[in-house]
mmCIF file of C-alpha atoms in Angstrom:
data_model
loop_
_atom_site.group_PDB
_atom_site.id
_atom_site.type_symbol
_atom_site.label_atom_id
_atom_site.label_comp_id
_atom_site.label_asym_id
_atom_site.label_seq_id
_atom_site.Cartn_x
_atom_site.Cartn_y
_atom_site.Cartn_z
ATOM 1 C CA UNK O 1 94.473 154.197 103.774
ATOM 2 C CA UNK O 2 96.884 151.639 102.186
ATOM 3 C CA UNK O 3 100.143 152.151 100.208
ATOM 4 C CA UNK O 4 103.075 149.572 99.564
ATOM 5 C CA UNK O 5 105.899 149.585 101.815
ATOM 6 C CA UNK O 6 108.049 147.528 99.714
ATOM 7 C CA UNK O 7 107.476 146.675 95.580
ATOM 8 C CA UNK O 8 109.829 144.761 93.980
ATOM 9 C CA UNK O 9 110.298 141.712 91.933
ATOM 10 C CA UNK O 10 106.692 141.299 91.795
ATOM 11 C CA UNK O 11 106.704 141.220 96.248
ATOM 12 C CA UNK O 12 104.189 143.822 97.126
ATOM 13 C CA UNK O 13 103.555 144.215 101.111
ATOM 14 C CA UNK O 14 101.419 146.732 102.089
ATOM 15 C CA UNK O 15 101.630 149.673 104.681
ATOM 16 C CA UNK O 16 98.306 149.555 106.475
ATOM 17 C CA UNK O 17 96.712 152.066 109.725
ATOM 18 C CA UNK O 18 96.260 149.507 112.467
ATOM 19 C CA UNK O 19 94.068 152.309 114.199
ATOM 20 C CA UNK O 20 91.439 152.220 111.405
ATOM 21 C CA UNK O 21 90.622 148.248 112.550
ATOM 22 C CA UNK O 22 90.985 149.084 116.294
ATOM 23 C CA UNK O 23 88.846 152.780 116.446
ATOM 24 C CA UNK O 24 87.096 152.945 112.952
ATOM 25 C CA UNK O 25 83.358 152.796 111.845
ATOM 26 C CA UNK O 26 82.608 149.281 110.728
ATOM 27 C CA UNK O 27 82.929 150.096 107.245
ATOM 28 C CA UNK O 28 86.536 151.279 107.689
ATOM 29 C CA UNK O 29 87.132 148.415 109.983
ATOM 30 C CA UNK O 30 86.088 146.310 107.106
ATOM 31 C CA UNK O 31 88.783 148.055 104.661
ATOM 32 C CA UNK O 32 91.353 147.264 107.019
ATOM 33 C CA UNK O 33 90.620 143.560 107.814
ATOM 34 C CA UNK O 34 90.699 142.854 104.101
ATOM 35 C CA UNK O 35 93.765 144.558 103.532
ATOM 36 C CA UNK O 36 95.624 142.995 106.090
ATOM 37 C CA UNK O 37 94.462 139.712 104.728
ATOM 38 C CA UNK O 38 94.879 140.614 101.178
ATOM 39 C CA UNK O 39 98.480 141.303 102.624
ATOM 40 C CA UNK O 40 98.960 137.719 104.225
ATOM 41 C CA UNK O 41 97.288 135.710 101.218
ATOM 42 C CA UNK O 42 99.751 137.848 98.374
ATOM 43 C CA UNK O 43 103.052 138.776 100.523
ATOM 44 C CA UNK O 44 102.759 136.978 103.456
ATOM 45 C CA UNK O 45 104.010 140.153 105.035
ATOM 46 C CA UNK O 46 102.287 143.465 106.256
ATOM 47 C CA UNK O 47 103.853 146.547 108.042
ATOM 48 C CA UNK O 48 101.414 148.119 110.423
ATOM 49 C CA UNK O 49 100.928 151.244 111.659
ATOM 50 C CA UNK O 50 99.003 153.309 114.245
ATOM 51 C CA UNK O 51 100.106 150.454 116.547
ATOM 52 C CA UNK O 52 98.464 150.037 120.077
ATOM 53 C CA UNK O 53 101.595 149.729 121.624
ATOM 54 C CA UNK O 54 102.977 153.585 122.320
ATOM 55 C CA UNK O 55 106.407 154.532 120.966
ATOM 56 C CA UNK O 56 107.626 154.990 124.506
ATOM 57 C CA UNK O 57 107.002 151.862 125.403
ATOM 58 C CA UNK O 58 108.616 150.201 122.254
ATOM 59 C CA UNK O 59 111.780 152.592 123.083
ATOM 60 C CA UNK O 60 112.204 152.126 126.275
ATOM 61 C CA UNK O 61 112.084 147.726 125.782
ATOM 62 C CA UNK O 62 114.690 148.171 123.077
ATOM 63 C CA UNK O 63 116.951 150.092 125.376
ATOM 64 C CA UNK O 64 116.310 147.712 127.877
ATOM 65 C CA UNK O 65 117.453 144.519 125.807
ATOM 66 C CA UNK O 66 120.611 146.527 125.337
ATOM 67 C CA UNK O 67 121.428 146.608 128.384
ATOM 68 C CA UNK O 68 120.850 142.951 128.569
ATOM 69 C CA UNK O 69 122.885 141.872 125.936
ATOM 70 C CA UNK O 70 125.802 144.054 127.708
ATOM 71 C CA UNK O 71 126.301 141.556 130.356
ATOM 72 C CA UNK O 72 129.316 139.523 130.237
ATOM 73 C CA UNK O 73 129.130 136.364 128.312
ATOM 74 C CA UNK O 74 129.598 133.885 131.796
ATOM 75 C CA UNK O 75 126.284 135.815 133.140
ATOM 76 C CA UNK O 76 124.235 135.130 130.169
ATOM 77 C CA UNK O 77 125.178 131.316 130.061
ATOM 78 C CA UNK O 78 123.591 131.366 133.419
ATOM 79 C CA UNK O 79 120.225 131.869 131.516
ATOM 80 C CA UNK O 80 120.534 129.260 128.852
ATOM 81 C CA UNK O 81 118.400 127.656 126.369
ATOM 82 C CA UNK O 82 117.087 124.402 127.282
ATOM 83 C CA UNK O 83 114.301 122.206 125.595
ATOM 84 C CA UNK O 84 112.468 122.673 122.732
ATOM 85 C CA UNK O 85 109.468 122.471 125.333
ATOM 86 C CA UNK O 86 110.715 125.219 127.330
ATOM 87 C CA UNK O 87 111.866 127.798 124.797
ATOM 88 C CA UNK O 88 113.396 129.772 126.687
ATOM 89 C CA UNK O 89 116.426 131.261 127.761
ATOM 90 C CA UNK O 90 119.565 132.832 126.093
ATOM 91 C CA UNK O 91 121.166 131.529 122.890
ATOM 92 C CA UNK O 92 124.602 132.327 122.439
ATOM 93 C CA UNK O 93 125.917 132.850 118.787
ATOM 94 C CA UNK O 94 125.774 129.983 116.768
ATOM 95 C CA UNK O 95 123.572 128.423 118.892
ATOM 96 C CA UNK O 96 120.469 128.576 116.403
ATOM 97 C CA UNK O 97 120.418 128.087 112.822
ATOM 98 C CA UNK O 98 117.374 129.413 111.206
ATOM 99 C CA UNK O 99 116.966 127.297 107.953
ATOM 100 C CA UNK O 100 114.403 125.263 106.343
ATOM 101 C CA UNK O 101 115.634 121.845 106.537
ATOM 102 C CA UNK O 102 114.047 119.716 109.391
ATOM 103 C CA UNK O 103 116.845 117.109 109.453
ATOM 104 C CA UNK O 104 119.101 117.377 112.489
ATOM 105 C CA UNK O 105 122.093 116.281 110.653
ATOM 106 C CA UNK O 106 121.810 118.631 107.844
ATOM 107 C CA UNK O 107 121.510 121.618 110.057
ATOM 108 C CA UNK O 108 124.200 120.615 112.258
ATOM 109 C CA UNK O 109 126.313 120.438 109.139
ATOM 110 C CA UNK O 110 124.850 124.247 108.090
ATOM 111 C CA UNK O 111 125.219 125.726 111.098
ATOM 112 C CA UNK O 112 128.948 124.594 111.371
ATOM 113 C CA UNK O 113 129.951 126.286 108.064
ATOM 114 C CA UNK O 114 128.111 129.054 108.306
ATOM 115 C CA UNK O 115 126.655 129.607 111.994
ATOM 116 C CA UNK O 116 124.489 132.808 112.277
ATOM 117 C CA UNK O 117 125.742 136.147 113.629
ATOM 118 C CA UNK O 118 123.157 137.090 116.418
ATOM 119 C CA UNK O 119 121.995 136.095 120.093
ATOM 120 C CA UNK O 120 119.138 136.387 121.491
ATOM 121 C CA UNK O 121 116.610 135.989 124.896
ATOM 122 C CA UNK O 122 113.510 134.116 124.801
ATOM 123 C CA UNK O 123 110.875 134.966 126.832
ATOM 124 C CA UNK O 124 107.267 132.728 127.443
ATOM 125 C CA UNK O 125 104.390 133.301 128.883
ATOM 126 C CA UNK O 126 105.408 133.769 132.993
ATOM 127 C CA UNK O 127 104.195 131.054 135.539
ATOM 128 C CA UNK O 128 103.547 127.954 133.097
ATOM 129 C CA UNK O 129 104.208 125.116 134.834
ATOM 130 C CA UNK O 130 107.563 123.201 134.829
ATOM 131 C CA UNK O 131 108.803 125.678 132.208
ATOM 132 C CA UNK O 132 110.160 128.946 134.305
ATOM 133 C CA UNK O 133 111.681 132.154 132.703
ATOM 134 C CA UNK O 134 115.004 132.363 133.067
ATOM 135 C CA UNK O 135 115.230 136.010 135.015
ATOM 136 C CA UNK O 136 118.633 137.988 134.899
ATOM 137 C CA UNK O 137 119.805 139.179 138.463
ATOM 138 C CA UNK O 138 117.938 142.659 138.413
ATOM 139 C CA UNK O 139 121.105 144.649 139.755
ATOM 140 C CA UNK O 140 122.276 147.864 138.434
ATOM 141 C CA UNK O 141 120.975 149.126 134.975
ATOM 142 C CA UNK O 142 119.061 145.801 134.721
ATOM 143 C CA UNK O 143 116.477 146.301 137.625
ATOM 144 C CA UNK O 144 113.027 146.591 135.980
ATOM 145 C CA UNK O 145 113.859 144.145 133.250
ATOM 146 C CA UNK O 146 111.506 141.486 134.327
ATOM 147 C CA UNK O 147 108.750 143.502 134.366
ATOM 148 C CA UNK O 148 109.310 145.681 131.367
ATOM 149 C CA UNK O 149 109.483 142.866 129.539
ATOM 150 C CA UNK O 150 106.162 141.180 130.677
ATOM 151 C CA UNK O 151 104.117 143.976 130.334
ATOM 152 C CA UNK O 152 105.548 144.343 126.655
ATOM 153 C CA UNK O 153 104.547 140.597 126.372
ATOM 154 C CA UNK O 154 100.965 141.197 127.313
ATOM 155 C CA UNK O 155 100.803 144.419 125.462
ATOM 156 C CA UNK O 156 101.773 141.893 122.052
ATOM 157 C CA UNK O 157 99.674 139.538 122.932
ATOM 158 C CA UNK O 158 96.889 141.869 123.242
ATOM 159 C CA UNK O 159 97.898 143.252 119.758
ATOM 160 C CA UNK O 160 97.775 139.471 118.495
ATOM 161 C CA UNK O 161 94.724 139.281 119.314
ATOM 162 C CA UNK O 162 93.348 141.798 117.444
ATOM 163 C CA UNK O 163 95.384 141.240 114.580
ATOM 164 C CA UNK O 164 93.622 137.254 114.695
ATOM 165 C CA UNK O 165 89.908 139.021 114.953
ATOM 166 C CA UNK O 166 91.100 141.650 111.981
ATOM 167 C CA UNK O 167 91.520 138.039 110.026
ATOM 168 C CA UNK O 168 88.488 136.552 111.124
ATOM 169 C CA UNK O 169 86.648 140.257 109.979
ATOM 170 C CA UNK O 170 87.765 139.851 106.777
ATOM 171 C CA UNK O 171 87.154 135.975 106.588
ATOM 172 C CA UNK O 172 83.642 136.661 106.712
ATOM 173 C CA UNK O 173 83.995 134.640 110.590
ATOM 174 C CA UNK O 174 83.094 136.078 113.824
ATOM 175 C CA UNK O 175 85.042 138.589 114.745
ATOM 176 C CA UNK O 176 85.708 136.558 118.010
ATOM 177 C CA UNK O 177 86.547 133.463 116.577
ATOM 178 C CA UNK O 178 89.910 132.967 116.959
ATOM 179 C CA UNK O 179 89.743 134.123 120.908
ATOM 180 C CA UNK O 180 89.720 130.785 122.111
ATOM 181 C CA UNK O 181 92.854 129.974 120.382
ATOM 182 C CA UNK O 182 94.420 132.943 121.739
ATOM 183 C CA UNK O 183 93.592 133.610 124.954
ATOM 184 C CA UNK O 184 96.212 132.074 127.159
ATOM 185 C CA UNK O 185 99.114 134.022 125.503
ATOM 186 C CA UNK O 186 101.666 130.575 124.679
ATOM 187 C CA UNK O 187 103.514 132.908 123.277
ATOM 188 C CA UNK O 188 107.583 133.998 122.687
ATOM 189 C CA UNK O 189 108.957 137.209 123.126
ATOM 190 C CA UNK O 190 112.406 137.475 121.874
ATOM 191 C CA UNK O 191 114.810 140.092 122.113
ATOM 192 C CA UNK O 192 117.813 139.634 119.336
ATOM 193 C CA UNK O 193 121.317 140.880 118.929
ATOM 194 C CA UNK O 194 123.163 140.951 115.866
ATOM 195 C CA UNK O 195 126.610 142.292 117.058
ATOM 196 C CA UNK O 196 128.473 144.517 115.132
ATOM 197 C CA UNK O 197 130.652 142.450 112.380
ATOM 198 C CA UNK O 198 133.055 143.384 109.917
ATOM 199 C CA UNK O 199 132.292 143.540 106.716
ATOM 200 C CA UNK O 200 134.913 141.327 105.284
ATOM 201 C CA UNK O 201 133.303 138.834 107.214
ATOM 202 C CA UNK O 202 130.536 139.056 103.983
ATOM 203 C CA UNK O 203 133.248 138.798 101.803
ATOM 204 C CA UNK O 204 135.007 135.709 102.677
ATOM 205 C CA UNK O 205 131.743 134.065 103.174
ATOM 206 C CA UNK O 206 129.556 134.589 100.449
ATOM 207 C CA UNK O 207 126.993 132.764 101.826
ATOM 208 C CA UNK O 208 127.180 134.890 105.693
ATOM 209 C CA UNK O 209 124.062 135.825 106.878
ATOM 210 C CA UNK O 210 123.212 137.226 110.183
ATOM 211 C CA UNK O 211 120.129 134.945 110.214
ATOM 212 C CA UNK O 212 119.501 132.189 107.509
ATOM 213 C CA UNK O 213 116.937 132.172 105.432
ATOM 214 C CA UNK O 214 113.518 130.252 106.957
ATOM 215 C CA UNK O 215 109.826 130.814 107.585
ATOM 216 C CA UNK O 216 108.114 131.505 111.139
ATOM 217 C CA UNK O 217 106.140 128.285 112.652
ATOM 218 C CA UNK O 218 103.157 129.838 114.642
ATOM 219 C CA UNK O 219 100.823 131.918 113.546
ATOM 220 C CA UNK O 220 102.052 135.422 113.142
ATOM 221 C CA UNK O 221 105.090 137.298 113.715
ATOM 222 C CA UNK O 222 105.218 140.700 115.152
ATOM 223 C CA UNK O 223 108.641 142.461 114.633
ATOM 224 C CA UNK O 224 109.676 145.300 115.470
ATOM 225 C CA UNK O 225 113.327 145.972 114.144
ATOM 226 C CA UNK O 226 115.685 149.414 114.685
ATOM 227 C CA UNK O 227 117.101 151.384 111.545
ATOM 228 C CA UNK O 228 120.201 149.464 110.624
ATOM 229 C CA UNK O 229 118.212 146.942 108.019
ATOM 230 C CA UNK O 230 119.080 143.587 106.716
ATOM 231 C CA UNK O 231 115.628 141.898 106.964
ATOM 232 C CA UNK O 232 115.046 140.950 103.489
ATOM 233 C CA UNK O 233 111.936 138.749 101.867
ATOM 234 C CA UNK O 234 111.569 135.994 99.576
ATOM 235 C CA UNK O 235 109.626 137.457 95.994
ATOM 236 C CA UNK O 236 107.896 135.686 93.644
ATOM 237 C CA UNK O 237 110.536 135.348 91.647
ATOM 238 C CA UNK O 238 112.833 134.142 93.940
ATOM 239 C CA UNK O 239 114.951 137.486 94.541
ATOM 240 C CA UNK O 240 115.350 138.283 98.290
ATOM 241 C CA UNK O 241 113.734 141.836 98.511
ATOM 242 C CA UNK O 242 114.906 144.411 101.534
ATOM 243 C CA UNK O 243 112.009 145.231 103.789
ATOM 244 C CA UNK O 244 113.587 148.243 104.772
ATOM 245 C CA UNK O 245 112.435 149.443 108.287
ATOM 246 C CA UNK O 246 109.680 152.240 108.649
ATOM 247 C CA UNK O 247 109.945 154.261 111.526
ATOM 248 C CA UNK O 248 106.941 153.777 114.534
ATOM 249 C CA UNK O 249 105.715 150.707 112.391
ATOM 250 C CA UNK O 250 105.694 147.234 113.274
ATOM 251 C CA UNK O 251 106.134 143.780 110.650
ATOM 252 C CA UNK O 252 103.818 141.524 111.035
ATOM 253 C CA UNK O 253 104.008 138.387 109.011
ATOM 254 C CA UNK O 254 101.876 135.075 108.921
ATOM 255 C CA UNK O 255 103.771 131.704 110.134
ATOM 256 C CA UNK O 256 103.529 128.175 108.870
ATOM 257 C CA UNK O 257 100.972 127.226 111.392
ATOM 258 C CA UNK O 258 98.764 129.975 110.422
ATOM 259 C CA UNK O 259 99.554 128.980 106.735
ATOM 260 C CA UNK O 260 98.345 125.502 107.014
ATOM 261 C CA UNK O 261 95.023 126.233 109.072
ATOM 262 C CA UNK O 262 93.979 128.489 106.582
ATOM 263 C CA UNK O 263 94.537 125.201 104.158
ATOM 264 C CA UNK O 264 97.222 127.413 102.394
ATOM 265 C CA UNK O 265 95.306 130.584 101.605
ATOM 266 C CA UNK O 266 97.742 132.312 103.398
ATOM 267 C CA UNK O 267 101.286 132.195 102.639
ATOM 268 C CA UNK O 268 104.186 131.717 105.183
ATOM 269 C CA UNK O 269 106.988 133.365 103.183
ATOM 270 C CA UNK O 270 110.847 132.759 103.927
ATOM 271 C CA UNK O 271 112.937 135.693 104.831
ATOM 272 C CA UNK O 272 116.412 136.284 105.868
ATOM 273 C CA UNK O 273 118.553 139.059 107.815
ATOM 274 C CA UNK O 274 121.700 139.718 105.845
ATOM 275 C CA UNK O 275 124.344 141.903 105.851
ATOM 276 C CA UNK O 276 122.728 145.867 105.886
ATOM 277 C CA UNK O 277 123.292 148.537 103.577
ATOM 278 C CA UNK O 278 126.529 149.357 103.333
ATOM 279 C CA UNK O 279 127.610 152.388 105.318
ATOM 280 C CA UNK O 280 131.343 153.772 106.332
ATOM 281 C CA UNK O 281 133.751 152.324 107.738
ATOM 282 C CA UNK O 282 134.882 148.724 107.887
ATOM 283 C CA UNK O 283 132.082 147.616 110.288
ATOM 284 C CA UNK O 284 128.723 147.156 110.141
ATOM 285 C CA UNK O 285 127.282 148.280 113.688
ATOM 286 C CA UNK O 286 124.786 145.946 115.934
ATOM 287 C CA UNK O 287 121.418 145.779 115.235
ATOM 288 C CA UNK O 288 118.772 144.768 117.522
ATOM 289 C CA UNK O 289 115.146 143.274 116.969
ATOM 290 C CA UNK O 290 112.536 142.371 119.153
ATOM 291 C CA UNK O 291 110.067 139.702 117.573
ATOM 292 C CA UNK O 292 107.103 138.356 119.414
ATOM 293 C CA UNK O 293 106.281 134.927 117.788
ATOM 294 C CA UNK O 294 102.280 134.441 118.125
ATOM 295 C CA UNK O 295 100.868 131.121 118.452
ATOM 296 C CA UNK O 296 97.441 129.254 118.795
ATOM 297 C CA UNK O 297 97.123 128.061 122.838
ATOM 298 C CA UNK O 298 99.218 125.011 122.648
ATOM 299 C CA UNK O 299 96.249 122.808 123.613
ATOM 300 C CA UNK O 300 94.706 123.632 120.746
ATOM 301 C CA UNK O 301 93.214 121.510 118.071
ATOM 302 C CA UNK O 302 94.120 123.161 114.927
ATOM 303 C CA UNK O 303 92.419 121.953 110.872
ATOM 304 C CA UNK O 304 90.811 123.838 108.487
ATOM 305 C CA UNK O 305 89.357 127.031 108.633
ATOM 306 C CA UNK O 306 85.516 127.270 107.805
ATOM 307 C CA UNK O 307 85.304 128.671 104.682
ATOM 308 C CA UNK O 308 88.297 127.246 103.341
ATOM 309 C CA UNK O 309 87.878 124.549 101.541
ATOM 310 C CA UNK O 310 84.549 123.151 100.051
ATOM 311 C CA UNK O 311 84.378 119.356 100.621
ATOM 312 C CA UNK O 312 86.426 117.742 103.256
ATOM 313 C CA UNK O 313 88.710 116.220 100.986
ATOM 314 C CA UNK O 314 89.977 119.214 99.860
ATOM 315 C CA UNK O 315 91.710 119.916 103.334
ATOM 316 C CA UNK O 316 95.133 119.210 102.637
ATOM 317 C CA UNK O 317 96.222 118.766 105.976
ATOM 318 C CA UNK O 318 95.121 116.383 109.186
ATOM 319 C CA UNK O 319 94.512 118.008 112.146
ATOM 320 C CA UNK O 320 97.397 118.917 115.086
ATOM 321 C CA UNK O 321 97.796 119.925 118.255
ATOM 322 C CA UNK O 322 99.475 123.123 118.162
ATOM 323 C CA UNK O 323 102.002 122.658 120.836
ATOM 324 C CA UNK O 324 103.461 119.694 119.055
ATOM 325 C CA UNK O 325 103.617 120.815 115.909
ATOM 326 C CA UNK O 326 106.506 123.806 117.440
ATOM 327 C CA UNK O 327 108.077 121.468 119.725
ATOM 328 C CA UNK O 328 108.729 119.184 116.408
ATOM 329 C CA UNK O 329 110.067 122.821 114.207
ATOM 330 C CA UNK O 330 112.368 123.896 117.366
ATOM 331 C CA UNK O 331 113.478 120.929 117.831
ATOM 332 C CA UNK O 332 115.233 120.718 114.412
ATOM 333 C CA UNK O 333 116.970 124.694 114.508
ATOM 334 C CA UNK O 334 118.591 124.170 117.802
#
């Protein structure tokens, strides 16, 4: 049922069948919750497949973002990024730094030096109040986009949602617990475009990446990436491994939030997107990502999950609302 999609430097993240938690007898569904936490508290990182969201679909959202990221530069400013409340909207490149520091200075001071090669369109949840969508004028190759891209944004959030009970299966919880935190769908779908860049640009910069190294805040990350590579993870020993992509699989990995309500059980581990493989030619082409960032409803109350810790003094962190523990992360990367 399980083998390792990547093993290396003492990383080991598993390749599990999504359809034996969704359709399998309990016993199998079982298997497959532990593994996919087994994954989370080791790697931090899973790859899944026999995903519930069909290859058409996934195909025919990627080609859509294409066609986003064609528009001329003056169009997509319309659609900018605005408040870390908000997020969303259209970040142009440079405009994010993905990093692990949290002071403001020190990653305006990164991302001048060494600004990161991609832009990207973030999509929430549609019809929250006082923080709209900002919607692309559907004219010529672009009409459809808004609703391609929130029916992909349900069909992840549905697949969160599983994903959270597969965790609660194999946490010995009910299966149902964590549908309260999920139900309202606060999450971020983002499409991402790293253009194509040549690779001297590597060379002069040894330090270039196309996005910098850092962990995910929410809960889990869902990403599903083309063929070009570059994603790469942080191993145990500190080497950054490639997670090469697998075709008609998806990478799911668990976020900082998810992390500390699990009082560190499960790991939030930092990865990077880096130059890819090196092909021909003196250019590396575009690569394009679509990552749906999952989070607990941002009303929530988030602490400890039963189970683990003992006494209450071995939680080792206080309780937070959700929503303002991402407002306080995005508010330091842009």
């Amino acid at each position: 049922m399980e083998s390792a999609a990547v093993k290396s430097e003492g990383l080991v993240i598993p390749l599990i069948d999504f359809l034996a938690f969704l359709n399998g007898n309990p016993e199998q569904r079982k298997e497959t919750a532990n593994a996919i936490l087994h994954g989370f508290q080791t790697a931090g990182f899973i790859y899944l497949k026999g995903l519930p969201i069909s290859p058409e679909t996934r195909k025919e959202v990627f080609a859509t973002a294409a066609k986003y990221f064609r528009l001329p530069t003056e169009e997509k400013m319309k659609h900018c990024w605005t408040t870390p409340e908000a997020n969303r909207g259209y970040s142009a490149p440079g405009r994010e730094k993905t990093t692990q520091l949290t002071d403001i200075n020190d990653v305006k001071k990164l991302r001048e030096g060494n600004p990161d090669i991609k832009e990207s369109l973030e999509i929430g949840r549609e019809g929250e109040p006082g923080h709209p969508n900002h919607w692309p004028e559907e004219t010529g190759e672009l009409v459809g986009f808004k609703s391609a891209m929130l029916d992909f944004h349900d069909k992840c959030k549905d697949m969160h949602v599983e994903v959270m009970r597969a965790i609660a299966v194999a946490m010995d919880l009910d299966e149902k617990f964590f549908d309260c935190f999920t139900d309202v769908g606060d999450n971020t779908l983002r499409l991402l475009h790293y253009p194509e860049v040549r690779k001297d640009v590597f060379t002069i910069n040894p330090g270039q990446v196309r996005a910098g190294a850092h962990s995910d805040y929410g809960s889990i990350t869902l990403l599903f990436q083309d063929q070009r590579g570059g994603l790469q993870v942080k191993s145990p020993t500190g080497v950054f491994v490639d997670a090469t992509p697998i075709e008609d699989t998806c990478v799911v990995n668990a976020g900082d939030l998810l992390a500390r309500w699990s009082n560190d059980t499960i790991k939030s581990t930092i990865h990077r997107v880096v130059e890819p493989p090196s092909g021909d030619g003196d250019v590396y082409p575009a690569r394009y990502s679509i990552a749906y960032f999952c989070n607990p409803n941002y009303k929530s109350y988030i602490e400890a999950i039963p189970g683990t810790f003992a006494t209450e003094t071995e939680k080792k962190y206080e309780g937070i609302s959700s929503g303002d523990y991402l407002v306080q992360r995005l508010a330091a990367t842009y």
